[in-house]
Amino acid sequence: MIVATAGHIDHGKTLLVKTLTGTDTDRLPEEKARGISIDLGFAYLPLPQGGLIGFVDVPGHERFIRNMLAGVSGIDYALLIVAADDGVMPQTVEHLQILDLLRIPHGAVAITKTDRVDAARIEEVRAQVQALLAPTLLAQAPLLPVSAVSGSGIGELKDLLLREAAARGQRSAAGQHLRYAIDRAFSIAGSGTVVTGTVFNGFVRTGDRLLISPAGREVRVRGIQIHGKAAEQAQAGERCALNLTGTDIESVRRGDWVMAEAIHRPTQRLDVRLSVLPGESRPLKHWTPVHLHLATADVTARVSLRRGEALPPGGNGIAQLLLDEPVSALHGDRFILRDQSAMRTLGGGLVIDPLPPASRRSKARTATLAALESADHQAALAALAADARRPVDLGHFEAAFNLLPEVAAAACAAAGLVALGKDRRVGVTAARIRALEDAINAKIEAFHKAQPQAPGIESETLRGELAPELDADAFGQLLRTLADAKRVEIHSSLLRKPGHDTTANSADTQLWETVQPALAATGFNPPTLRELAPQLKLKDAILKDFLYRQMKAGNVYRVGNDRFYLKTTMAVLAATAKAVAEKQPNGLFTAAQYRDATGIGRTLAIEILETLDGLAITQRIGDARKTRKDFVPILGAADPAAPPPPGTAAKTQAQPQKPAAGKPQQRPPFRNKRY
């Protein structure tokens, strides 16, 4: 359990912590000289059953409220301290307001310095404090009169803290990536950079590779210490020191996080539920400059409200915070806002969406924010899935709620969502997917009836008409699922029914019966268009038009500028590329290796590979290639080509003929060229 002190300056916070733990948390020479706390101090109280209570002692002076705010982030329990002689003072009030805005529900009040006053004064201060606590979450907090000088009440306070720690146990760290808030950074000779702070989420282990956020600098955890003792790991709800490699002391500061890469998404916009303190004298208006305190960070920002809106004292509403520098935040994070001069607390609230779009004025955005306000990720995802026509950005959701992949997958299944897309995954309800599949089939069938000679309908046209809410990647995955189920055929960017004959006329049928055997007979070495036309006794223009229509229909593929291969031949060539790649230790093969496997010339081999690249069957990486997709759904099943006899590589490119002896070489006719 982590306990933070709170209260006015000189009310005995530091002395009380020292009496409870034996540790003087004032470590700075200036603190010793002035007799006041300036920065955060830390102490520990061992628990009988094992474990520790970690104390964060905060400064009480109004000038150091920034340090106080860094100390009370991520705590489990508040110890509000009020001196019996002074009673409730200005920082007593402000510190309690901050604790309430941070929604810290558990705590106690220690009325200190009771050795200086009589019993009547103690009861008077008790009444003041109870009245102050009444409208807050700490209204039922126990009040204990104590004296660090005489020892009166110290035993009762310690017993209370031990009982609270035993009752609460450790925070759950399961199902989340690590997030650790840095409150101090320093360097130790022989060790390097050391940071101290609180584990907000997940686990940190020795050897972990993590990021300093928001800068994005990679670090490794060299060592962990808890209360000065080496540890192999620390988890949510524990304070610890981390020895980091990969960064220097100048590159890390209070306000930074150490976190898993999966949730490193720096942002300068936050959609929030913002509450204004009741004691404010005027409404909080649009574009008010503020200081945002989130965990241990302090950044300047502006409050953005809807046009004409303002938040009255004691009111709350949706707002967007526009930050002057990036921070890292998650859904559910609590924050405090102070005025531009950082002298007065204005209010605070809850982060709803740490990664919002710039605009939030649409009805859809309003519905999204309403769904995201749920504290439970399953309830929030179910609410988002309620609108079947609004896909859920799963990457955004998982990062905002800090979910491990298996937790996110279970939540998707429970909400009836199916993940689509690769680079940007979106969740779509299973019912919506079924409806889209039926609509796609109906649309393709209607298209074929209206335009029987057309090779197919453009997939982008179909997406715009049926599913504009999906991006091309997600819609493409849906189409590939239909293709795998043999419900549609995909050729390039066109869709058609399986087996649809786009050239269903007698003239084309007769022409195909002539062209198809000619191309099949030439295998991997088809003639160019200009060579093929006279062989078939056809005009170039007629043959070209026919082959281009067959290409759109998916029956032939163009390689280079003027060669056409049957689909079945391309399937064999693709199977050969796969076989060559599988023989290489790393799966990478060269054009020369492919040339040798097919027995064709290098230039034509490269042109064939470039065609396979265009179909995403192969992918070029420098001077080599690897297989990228299974060729069977695109070209059909085929076996690789048989190895050519040694030393008989075919020469597929037309070779220039040497002039016959005694005959002068003919020069090509001169052609005018425009430059």
XYZ file of C-alpha atoms in Angstrom:
675
model
C 0.000 0.000 0.000
C 1.272 3.492 -0.854
C 0.334 6.263 1.561
C 0.772 9.978 0.850
C 0.678 12.689 3.463
C -1.255 15.906 2.863
C -1.769 19.099 4.798
C -0.578 22.613 5.583
C 3.057 23.534 6.106
C 4.455 22.982 9.610
C 1.608 20.715 10.680
C 4.024 17.881 11.431
C 3.820 15.632 8.364
C 7.524 14.829 8.185
C 7.916 14.277 11.928
C 4.900 11.973 11.986
C 6.323 9.841 9.130
C 9.664 9.695 10.960
C 7.913 8.568 14.154
C 6.041 5.824 12.229
C 8.967 4.571 10.134
C 12.178 5.826 11.713
C 13.119 7.613 8.465
C 13.619 11.363 8.134
C 12.254 12.131 4.663
C 13.865 15.606 4.500
C 16.990 14.740 2.512
C 17.992 18.085 0.920
C 20.448 20.420 2.717
C 18.027 23.308 2.165
C 15.245 21.333 3.844
C 17.491 20.683 6.832
C 18.523 24.341 7.037
C 15.008 25.792 6.688
C 13.171 23.115 8.627
C 10.516 22.659 5.906
C 9.876 20.063 3.212
C 10.558 21.314 -0.294
C 10.478 18.144 -2.387
C 9.037 14.667 -2.014
C 10.371 12.389 0.693
C 10.062 8.617 0.924
C 9.932 6.102 3.769
C 8.787 2.532 4.343
C 7.069 0.567 7.107
C 7.493 -3.245 6.981
C 4.340 -5.328 7.318
C 4.241 -8.301 9.743
C 2.975 -10.614 7.001
C 5.616 -9.418 4.538
C 5.598 -6.494 2.156
C 5.794 -2.784 2.854
C 3.748 0.330 3.344
C 5.402 3.031 1.234
C 5.082 6.606 2.478
C 5.312 9.634 0.215
C 5.816 12.750 2.339
C 4.738 15.870 0.423
C 5.648 19.519 1.040
C 2.890 21.650 2.569
C 3.949 25.095 1.368
C 1.770 26.585 -1.387
C 4.879 27.343 -3.453
C 5.644 23.630 -3.701
C 2.175 22.398 -4.628
C 3.629 21.123 -7.900
C 5.792 18.677 -5.925
C 2.830 17.715 -3.768
C 0.810 16.848 -6.885
C 3.600 14.612 -8.180
C 3.606 12.781 -4.843
C -0.103 12.003 -4.530
C -0.432 10.432 -7.977
C -0.815 6.685 -7.966
C -1.388 6.305 -4.216
C -3.744 3.948 -2.397
C -4.321 5.828 0.842
C -4.257 9.458 2.018
C -3.074 10.621 5.436
C -4.397 14.152 5.926
C -2.565 15.906 8.739
C -4.047 18.853 10.673
C -2.240 20.483 13.591
C -4.378 20.816 16.707
C -3.060 24.307 17.477
C -3.592 25.801 13.993
C -6.632 23.807 12.921
C -7.780 23.866 9.285
C -5.525 26.120 7.150
C -5.483 27.117 3.448
C -3.271 24.228 2.303
C -5.363 21.815 4.359
C -8.293 22.825 2.191
C -6.411 22.785 -1.129
C -4.708 19.466 -0.431
C -8.063 17.897 0.447
C -9.594 19.323 -2.744
C -6.796 17.727 -4.734
C -7.277 14.356 -3.037
C -10.994 14.511 -3.796
C -10.468 15.533 -7.435
C -8.084 12.579 -7.793
C -10.909 10.379 -6.400
C -8.807 8.832 -3.630
C -11.482 7.043 -1.608
C -9.475 5.732 1.323
C -7.662 7.640 4.026
C -7.421 8.847 7.585
C -6.884 12.147 9.377
C -4.179 12.617 11.999
C -4.756 15.585 14.320
C -1.159 16.309 15.343
C 0.531 18.335 18.085
C -2.113 17.347 20.634
C 0.502 17.760 23.358
C 0.229 21.558 22.851
C -3.540 21.934 23.384
C -6.281 20.830 25.737
C -9.063 18.329 25.041
C -11.587 21.044 24.166
C -9.339 22.332 21.370
C -8.897 18.839 19.996
C -12.678 18.414 19.798
C -13.022 21.819 18.154
C -10.486 20.879 15.461
C -12.184 17.476 15.066
C -15.463 19.276 14.288
C -13.726 21.578 11.773
C -12.186 18.625 9.980
C -15.415 16.614 9.898
C -17.224 19.580 8.336
C -14.431 19.911 5.768
C -14.526 16.191 4.895
C -18.330 15.952 4.669
C -18.747 16.689 0.922
C -15.712 14.568 -0.119
C -14.955 10.889 -0.655
C -13.110 10.913 2.682
C -16.235 11.879 4.649
C -16.068 8.634 6.671
C -12.307 8.713 7.234
C -11.279 7.999 10.848
C -9.823 10.923 12.853
C -7.003 10.105 15.275
C -5.460 12.634 17.707
C -1.689 11.990 17.882
C 1.512 13.534 19.173
C 4.863 12.674 17.653
C 6.519 14.258 20.691
C 4.750 12.368 23.465
C 3.917 9.290 21.385
C 0.207 9.607 22.194
C -1.985 7.933 19.552
C 0.983 6.780 17.423
C 0.335 3.126 18.196
C -3.322 3.423 17.233
C -2.405 5.153 13.956
C 0.187 2.522 13.093
C -2.284 -0.294 13.853
C -4.864 1.381 11.605
C -2.403 1.599 8.710
C -1.348 -2.026 9.143
C -4.990 -3.167 9.133
C -5.739 -1.112 6.010
C -2.709 -2.534 4.193
C -3.684 -6.103 5.115
C -7.289 -5.555 4.032
C -6.409 -4.041 0.677
C -3.615 -6.395 -0.356
C -1.773 -5.739 -3.583
C -3.237 -4.054 -6.628
C -4.021 -6.276 -9.579
C -1.232 -6.190 -12.152
C -2.651 -8.868 -14.477
C -3.709 -8.190 -18.027
C -1.858 -4.889 -18.444
C 1.425 -3.621 -19.850
C 3.915 -1.950 -17.532
C 3.591 1.764 -16.742
C 5.907 3.353 -14.170
C 5.783 7.069 -13.233
C 9.155 8.697 -12.560
C 9.281 11.166 -9.688
C 13.056 11.392 -9.250
C 16.121 10.761 -11.451
C 19.779 10.786 -10.464
C 23.110 9.176 -11.297
C 25.182 6.820 -9.152
C 28.853 6.217 -9.840
C 29.337 2.704 -11.180
C 25.621 2.192 -11.806
C 24.571 5.048 -14.057
C 21.049 6.384 -14.306
C 18.639 5.548 -11.492
C 14.994 6.584 -11.319
C 12.498 6.230 -8.497
C 8.757 6.115 -8.804
C 5.553 4.131 -8.617
C 4.450 1.171 -10.720
C 0.984 2.182 -11.948
C 0.229 -0.882 -14.089
C 1.627 -4.332 -14.786
C 5.019 -5.718 -13.801
C 8.610 -4.603 -14.292
C 11.354 -7.233 -14.262
C 15.129 -7.153 -14.393
C 16.243 -7.316 -18.028
C 13.039 -5.837 -19.470
C 13.442 -3.646 -22.551
C 11.142 -0.654 -22.246
C 10.731 2.942 -23.401
C 11.098 6.316 -21.734
C 7.870 8.056 -22.709
C 6.931 10.477 -24.189
C 10.451 10.781 -25.707
C 10.402 7.179 -26.981
C 13.976 6.353 -25.890
C 14.657 2.624 -25.478
C 16.106 1.486 -22.155
C 16.863 -1.762 -20.374
C 16.218 -2.450 -16.691
C 19.603 -3.309 -15.254
C 18.407 -3.641 -11.665
C 15.458 -3.094 -9.308
C 15.490 -2.072 -5.672
C 12.584 -1.915 -3.234
C 13.375 -0.131 0.042
C 17.092 -0.423 -0.696
C 17.019 -4.178 -1.335
C 17.570 -5.835 -4.707
C 14.472 -7.369 -6.285
C 13.772 -9.339 -9.435
C 10.468 -7.605 -10.109
C 8.013 -4.971 -8.899
C 4.317 -4.715 -9.667
C 1.433 -2.264 -9.682
C 1.042 -0.500 -6.356
C 4.711 -0.731 -5.392
C 7.374 1.959 -5.199
C 10.813 1.004 -6.442
C 14.058 2.291 -7.912
C 15.125 1.231 -11.416
C 18.709 1.228 -12.666
C 18.395 1.939 -16.392
C 20.851 1.514 -19.249
C 20.397 3.260 -22.579
C 19.780 6.751 -21.217
C 21.714 9.404 -19.330
C 20.571 11.608 -16.481
C 20.062 14.578 -18.805
C 17.525 12.634 -20.878
C 15.109 11.584 -18.151
C 13.119 13.702 -15.706
C 10.201 13.805 -13.325
C 7.023 13.546 -15.381
C 8.388 10.860 -17.709
C 7.153 7.287 -17.747
C 8.931 3.977 -18.142
C 6.519 1.812 -20.126
C 5.996 -1.005 -22.569
C 6.276 -0.062 -26.225
C 2.708 -1.235 -26.926
C 1.202 1.683 -24.978
C 3.760 4.331 -25.940
C 1.501 6.762 -27.788
C 2.430 10.358 -26.907
C -0.421 12.804 -27.295
C -1.075 16.517 -27.160
C -4.867 16.144 -26.979
C -6.969 14.626 -24.226
C -10.747 14.234 -24.203
C -11.757 14.491 -20.557
C -14.610 14.761 -18.074
C -13.707 18.012 -16.295
C -15.024 19.200 -12.917
C -14.654 22.771 -11.636
C -14.236 23.383 -7.900
C -17.384 24.828 -6.245
C -15.377 27.653 -4.684
C -14.366 29.197 -8.003
C -15.685 32.734 -8.489
C -16.333 32.476 -12.232
C -17.089 29.852 -14.889
C -14.248 28.085 -16.691
C -14.342 29.376 -20.278
C -13.171 28.084 -23.634
C -9.438 28.459 -24.279
C -8.551 29.136 -20.639
C -4.784 28.623 -20.147
C -4.012 26.127 -17.386
C -1.355 23.904 -15.841
C -2.171 20.215 -16.291
C -0.868 17.864 -13.603
C -1.130 14.243 -14.706
C 0.748 11.648 -12.630
C 4.144 13.287 -12.049
C 4.001 15.529 -15.136
C 3.243 19.256 -15.204
C 2.558 20.779 -18.635
C 0.783 23.918 -19.807
C -2.392 23.516 -21.805
C -5.629 25.124 -23.000
C -9.175 24.065 -22.192
C -11.269 23.600 -25.322
C -15.057 23.635 -24.901
C -17.867 23.580 -27.416
C -18.709 26.930 -28.904
C -20.566 29.118 -26.428
C -20.138 26.714 -23.525
C -18.534 27.360 -20.108
C -18.289 25.176 -17.021
C -19.803 26.843 -13.940
C -18.318 26.549 -10.437
C -19.208 23.111 -9.098
C -20.174 21.937 -12.610
C -18.632 19.363 -14.910
C -18.687 18.487 -18.578
C -16.811 17.092 -21.557
C -13.773 19.110 -22.632
C -10.664 18.670 -24.699
C -7.264 19.668 -23.335
C -4.751 20.897 -25.903
C -1.257 20.495 -24.499
C 1.835 22.542 -25.303
C 4.024 19.442 -25.179
C 3.318 15.722 -25.483
C 2.460 13.476 -22.543
C 1.576 9.825 -22.169
C -1.838 9.046 -20.702
C -4.373 6.239 -20.484
C -8.125 6.013 -20.154
C -9.106 6.496 -16.527
C -6.127 8.639 -15.525
C -7.007 11.374 -13.041
C -5.607 14.895 -13.405
C -5.591 18.304 -11.744
C -5.874 21.718 -13.418
C -4.338 24.824 -11.871
C -4.493 28.374 -13.174
C -2.022 29.943 -15.596
C 0.168 31.263 -12.759
C 0.100 27.841 -11.026
C -1.131 29.514 -7.826
C -4.685 28.151 -7.584
C -6.367 24.808 -8.176
C -9.264 25.183 -10.637
C -10.529 21.646 -10.858
C -9.658 18.232 -12.196
C -11.128 15.196 -13.795
C -10.841 11.952 -15.694
C -9.182 11.127 -19.020
C -11.813 9.542 -21.278
C -9.839 9.252 -24.501
C -6.081 9.887 -24.478
C -5.846 9.673 -28.285
C -8.767 11.697 -29.618
C -9.309 13.182 -33.082
C -9.153 16.949 -33.466
C -12.908 17.250 -33.994
C -15.404 16.069 -31.376
C -18.584 17.811 -32.489
C -20.307 15.002 -34.385
C -23.068 12.832 -32.947
C -20.913 9.760 -33.547
C -18.079 11.252 -31.497
C -20.470 12.129 -28.681
C -21.685 8.522 -28.638
C -18.091 7.243 -28.620
C -17.171 9.374 -25.625
C -20.306 8.255 -23.783
C -19.271 4.627 -24.338
C -15.663 5.258 -23.306
C -16.662 6.834 -19.998
C -17.258 3.356 -18.608
C -14.487 2.341 -16.218
C -14.728 -1.320 -17.314
C -13.111 -2.125 -20.662
C -15.624 -4.891 -21.450
C -18.590 -2.602 -20.835
C -16.959 0.159 -22.897
C -16.272 -2.190 -25.819
C -19.799 -3.584 -25.703
C -21.180 -0.029 -25.805
C -18.965 0.828 -28.782
C -20.097 -2.333 -30.585
C -23.760 -1.418 -30.129
C -23.655 0.661 -33.318
C -23.012 -2.055 -35.913
C -22.191 0.485 -38.624
C -19.432 2.118 -36.585
C -16.261 -0.045 -36.541
C -14.141 0.039 -33.393
C -10.487 1.040 -33.764
C -9.045 -1.910 -31.838
C -5.451 -0.677 -31.714
C -6.638 2.631 -30.294
C -8.903 0.896 -27.766
C -6.263 -1.580 -26.579
C -3.658 1.177 -26.100
C -6.089 3.558 -24.374
C -7.240 0.867 -21.896
C -3.778 -0.744 -21.623
C -4.871 -4.279 -22.499
C -2.621 -7.230 -23.200
C -3.467 -8.980 -26.520
C -5.156 -11.953 -24.888
C -7.331 -9.708 -22.702
C -8.299 -7.611 -25.722
C -9.131 -10.743 -27.757
C -11.406 -12.046 -25.003
C -13.174 -8.678 -24.774
C -13.704 -8.647 -28.556
C -15.199 -12.123 -28.481
C -17.509 -11.163 -25.627
C -18.668 -8.078 -27.540
C -19.284 -10.107 -30.725
C -16.584 -8.280 -32.690
C -14.423 -9.684 -35.485
C -11.045 -8.030 -36.163
C -10.416 -6.841 -39.719
C -7.333 -5.184 -41.201
C -3.630 -5.521 -40.612
C -1.945 -2.138 -40.224
C -5.045 -0.630 -38.621
C -7.241 -3.264 -37.022
C -10.916 -2.510 -36.582
C -13.623 -4.509 -34.853
C -16.843 -5.182 -36.769
C -19.795 -7.106 -35.410
C -20.301 -10.593 -36.793
C -23.864 -9.649 -37.791
C -22.584 -6.656 -39.790
C -20.031 -8.861 -41.556
C -22.697 -11.385 -42.549
C -24.900 -8.594 -43.856
C -22.006 -7.130 -45.849
C -21.104 -10.501 -47.354
C -24.671 -10.990 -48.563
C -24.807 -7.428 -49.899
C -21.511 -7.869 -51.773
C -22.725 -11.036 -53.474
C -26.027 -9.426 -54.416
C -24.257 -6.346 -55.785
C -21.873 -8.408 -57.927
C -24.703 -10.505 -59.293
C -26.712 -7.410 -60.188
C -23.643 -5.913 -61.871
C -23.130 -9.008 -64.034
C -26.746 -8.953 -65.127
C -26.506 -5.298 -66.091
C -23.061 -5.564 -67.738
C -22.392 -9.193 -68.721
C -19.376 -8.288 -70.868
C -17.628 -6.320 -68.100
C -14.782 -8.191 -66.359
C -16.054 -7.227 -62.895
C -16.914 -4.444 -60.498
C -14.241 -2.279 -58.872
C -13.724 -3.185 -55.211
C -13.340 0.483 -54.269
C -16.695 1.249 -55.871
C -18.239 -1.576 -53.889
C -16.671 -0.325 -50.647
C -17.955 3.203 -51.238
C -21.489 1.958 -51.792
C -21.727 -0.741 -49.116
C -19.151 -0.023 -46.384
C -17.714 3.502 -46.501
C -16.972 3.244 -42.771
C -14.288 0.594 -43.472
C -10.890 1.493 -44.876
C -9.496 -0.330 -47.911
C -7.373 -2.696 -45.793
C -10.278 -3.923 -43.662
C -12.634 -4.215 -46.651
C -9.956 -6.073 -48.582
C -9.669 -8.658 -45.813
C -13.424 -9.161 -45.929
C -13.230 -9.714 -49.694
C -10.352 -12.190 -49.302
C -12.462 -14.167 -46.840
C -15.216 -14.371 -49.456
C -12.673 -15.390 -52.105
C -11.284 -18.158 -49.873
C -14.846 -19.435 -49.471
C -15.202 -19.438 -53.306
C -18.071 -16.940 -53.132
C -16.278 -14.317 -55.234
C -13.214 -14.112 -57.458
C -10.679 -11.294 -57.138
C -8.593 -10.189 -60.070
C -6.488 -7.134 -59.429
C -9.006 -4.551 -58.209
C -12.016 -6.256 -59.817
C -14.576 -8.609 -58.263
C -16.770 -11.121 -60.054
C -18.748 -14.266 -59.448
C -16.740 -17.508 -59.618
C -16.795 -18.876 -63.145
C -18.297 -15.751 -64.678
C -17.430 -15.678 -68.396
C -16.710 -12.083 -69.363
C -16.103 -12.965 -73.020
C -19.252 -14.940 -73.646
C -19.672 -14.330 -77.365
C -19.035 -16.646 -80.301
C -16.330 -14.483 -81.908
C -14.257 -14.298 -78.719
C -14.787 -17.987 -78.054
C -13.473 -18.857 -81.498
C -10.528 -16.482 -81.106
C -9.653 -17.905 -77.669
C -9.615 -21.404 -79.190
C -6.893 -20.126 -81.508
C -4.844 -18.001 -79.079
C -4.921 -20.232 -76.010
C -3.178 -23.266 -77.598
C -0.563 -20.988 -79.155
C 0.335 -19.458 -75.792
C 0.251 -22.849 -74.069
C 2.642 -24.327 -76.621
C 5.293 -21.677 -75.988
C 5.417 -22.314 -72.230
C 7.728 -19.915 -70.420
C 8.877 -18.300 -73.651
C 5.815 -16.829 -75.398
C 6.347 -14.636 -78.439
C 5.825 -10.916 -78.186
C 2.543 -9.480 -79.373
C 4.104 -8.396 -82.661
C 5.535 -11.894 -83.200
C 2.333 -13.684 -82.197
C -0.043 -11.692 -84.436
C 1.468 -12.786 -87.788
C 1.814 -16.367 -86.538
C -1.950 -16.411 -85.901
C -2.675 -14.358 -89.024
C -4.312 -11.631 -86.992
C -3.973 -7.897 -87.019
C -1.931 -6.447 -84.155
C -4.777 -4.186 -82.995
C -7.357 -6.995 -82.922
C -5.061 -9.367 -81.029
C -3.991 -6.641 -78.604
C -7.594 -5.676 -77.801
C -8.526 -9.316 -77.289
C -5.592 -10.092 -75.001
C -6.231 -6.992 -72.914
C -9.830 -8.077 -72.413
C -8.660 -11.542 -71.459
C -6.187 -9.928 -69.050
C -9.008 -8.027 -67.308
C -10.912 -11.287 -67.107
C -7.940 -12.894 -65.389
C -7.227 -15.458 -68.099
C -3.840 -14.045 -69.117
C -1.180 -11.871 -67.496
C 1.062 -9.334 -69.191
C 4.771 -9.658 -68.489
C 6.979 -6.770 -69.478
C 5.520 -4.584 -72.187
C 4.294 -7.041 -74.794
C 4.305 -10.673 -73.643
C 1.201 -12.476 -72.385
C 1.175 -15.619 -70.229
C -1.708 -17.938 -69.532
C -2.940 -17.962 -65.927
C -1.955 -21.619 -65.638
C 1.582 -20.813 -66.825
C 1.885 -17.984 -64.306
C 0.791 -20.421 -61.585
C 3.685 -22.746 -62.489
C 6.115 -19.803 -62.477
C 4.828 -18.711 -59.064
C 5.154 -22.271 -57.720
C 8.735 -22.323 -59.013
C 9.518 -19.072 -57.174
C 8.151 -20.604 -53.976
C 10.242 -23.748 -54.459
C 13.421 -21.722 -55.059
C 12.767 -19.642 -51.931
C 12.187 -22.732 -49.772
C 15.613 -24.063 -50.735
C 17.352 -20.963 -49.326
C 18.215 -20.886 -45.597
C 16.723 -17.429 -45.109
C 14.009 -17.670 -47.751
C 15.661 -15.030 -49.982
C 16.504 -15.865 -53.580
C 18.063 -13.963 -56.479
C 16.944 -13.433 -60.047
C 19.874 -15.593 -61.169
C 18.679 -18.512 -59.011
C 15.176 -18.124 -60.438
C 16.575 -17.968 -63.980
C 18.444 -21.223 -63.441
C 15.341 -22.912 -62.009
C 13.145 -21.940 -64.957
C 15.702 -22.184 -67.735
C 14.840 -18.748 -69.147
C 17.003 -15.697 -69.779
C 17.837 -13.249 -67.002
C 15.902 -10.300 -68.487
C 12.691 -12.268 -68.884
C 13.175 -13.854 -65.437
C 13.323 -10.397 -63.902
C 10.199 -9.289 -65.799
C 8.305 -12.364 -64.547
C 9.410 -11.682 -60.979
C 8.301 -8.068 -61.295
C 4.860 -9.311 -62.357
C 4.748 -11.608 -59.330
C 5.785 -8.618 -57.199
C 2.808 -6.717 -58.584
C 0.515 -9.555 -57.514
C 2.105 -9.456 -54.021
C 3.151 -13.093 -54.444
C 6.825 -12.124 -54.158
C 8.499 -9.105 -52.615
C 11.784 -7.544 -53.601
C 14.261 -6.865 -50.791
C 17.390 -5.200 -52.164
C 18.837 -7.504 -54.821
C 16.886 -10.521 -53.596
C 13.270 -11.584 -53.193
C 11.100 -13.559 -50.838
C 7.660 -15.101 -51.182
C 4.969 -12.903 -49.648
C 1.565 -14.467 -50.306
C 0.266 -17.874 -51.214
C -0.149 -17.862 -54.998
C -2.914 -20.484 -55.058
C -5.874 -18.167 -54.220
C -4.690 -15.780 -56.944
C -3.499 -18.068 -59.766
C -4.674 -21.539 -58.827
C -2.750 -24.605 -57.742
C 0.321 -25.709 -59.703
C 3.558 -27.660 -59.339
C 6.925 -25.983 -59.861
C 8.692 -26.351 -63.195
C 10.942 -29.331 -63.691
C 14.653 -28.355 -63.494
C 16.083 -27.651 -66.962
C 18.893 -29.877 -68.228
C 22.323 -28.573 -67.152
C 23.781 -25.978 -69.505
C 20.618 -25.608 -71.575
C 19.241 -22.316 -70.258
C 16.802 -21.038 -72.835
C 17.438 -17.717 -74.504
C 14.110 -15.998 -74.527
C 15.081 -12.544 -75.634
C 15.492 -11.953 -79.329
C 19.240 -11.810 -80.042
C 20.583 -9.352 -82.626
C 21.602 -11.201 -85.777
C 25.102 -10.749 -87.107
C 25.172 -9.535 -90.712
C 26.086 -12.150 -93.256
C 29.689 -12.055 -94.490
C 30.247 -9.567 -97.259
C 26.905 -7.816 -96.728
C 26.840 -4.315 -95.284
C 24.755 -3.909 -92.149
C 21.488 -2.124 -92.787
C 20.913 0.970 -90.707
C 17.469 1.350 -89.146
C 15.280 3.977 -90.789
C 15.638 7.457 -89.284
C 12.701 8.545 -87.117
C 12.037 12.022 -85.877
C 12.028 12.211 -82.093
C 10.545 14.875 -79.899
C 12.458 15.789 -76.784
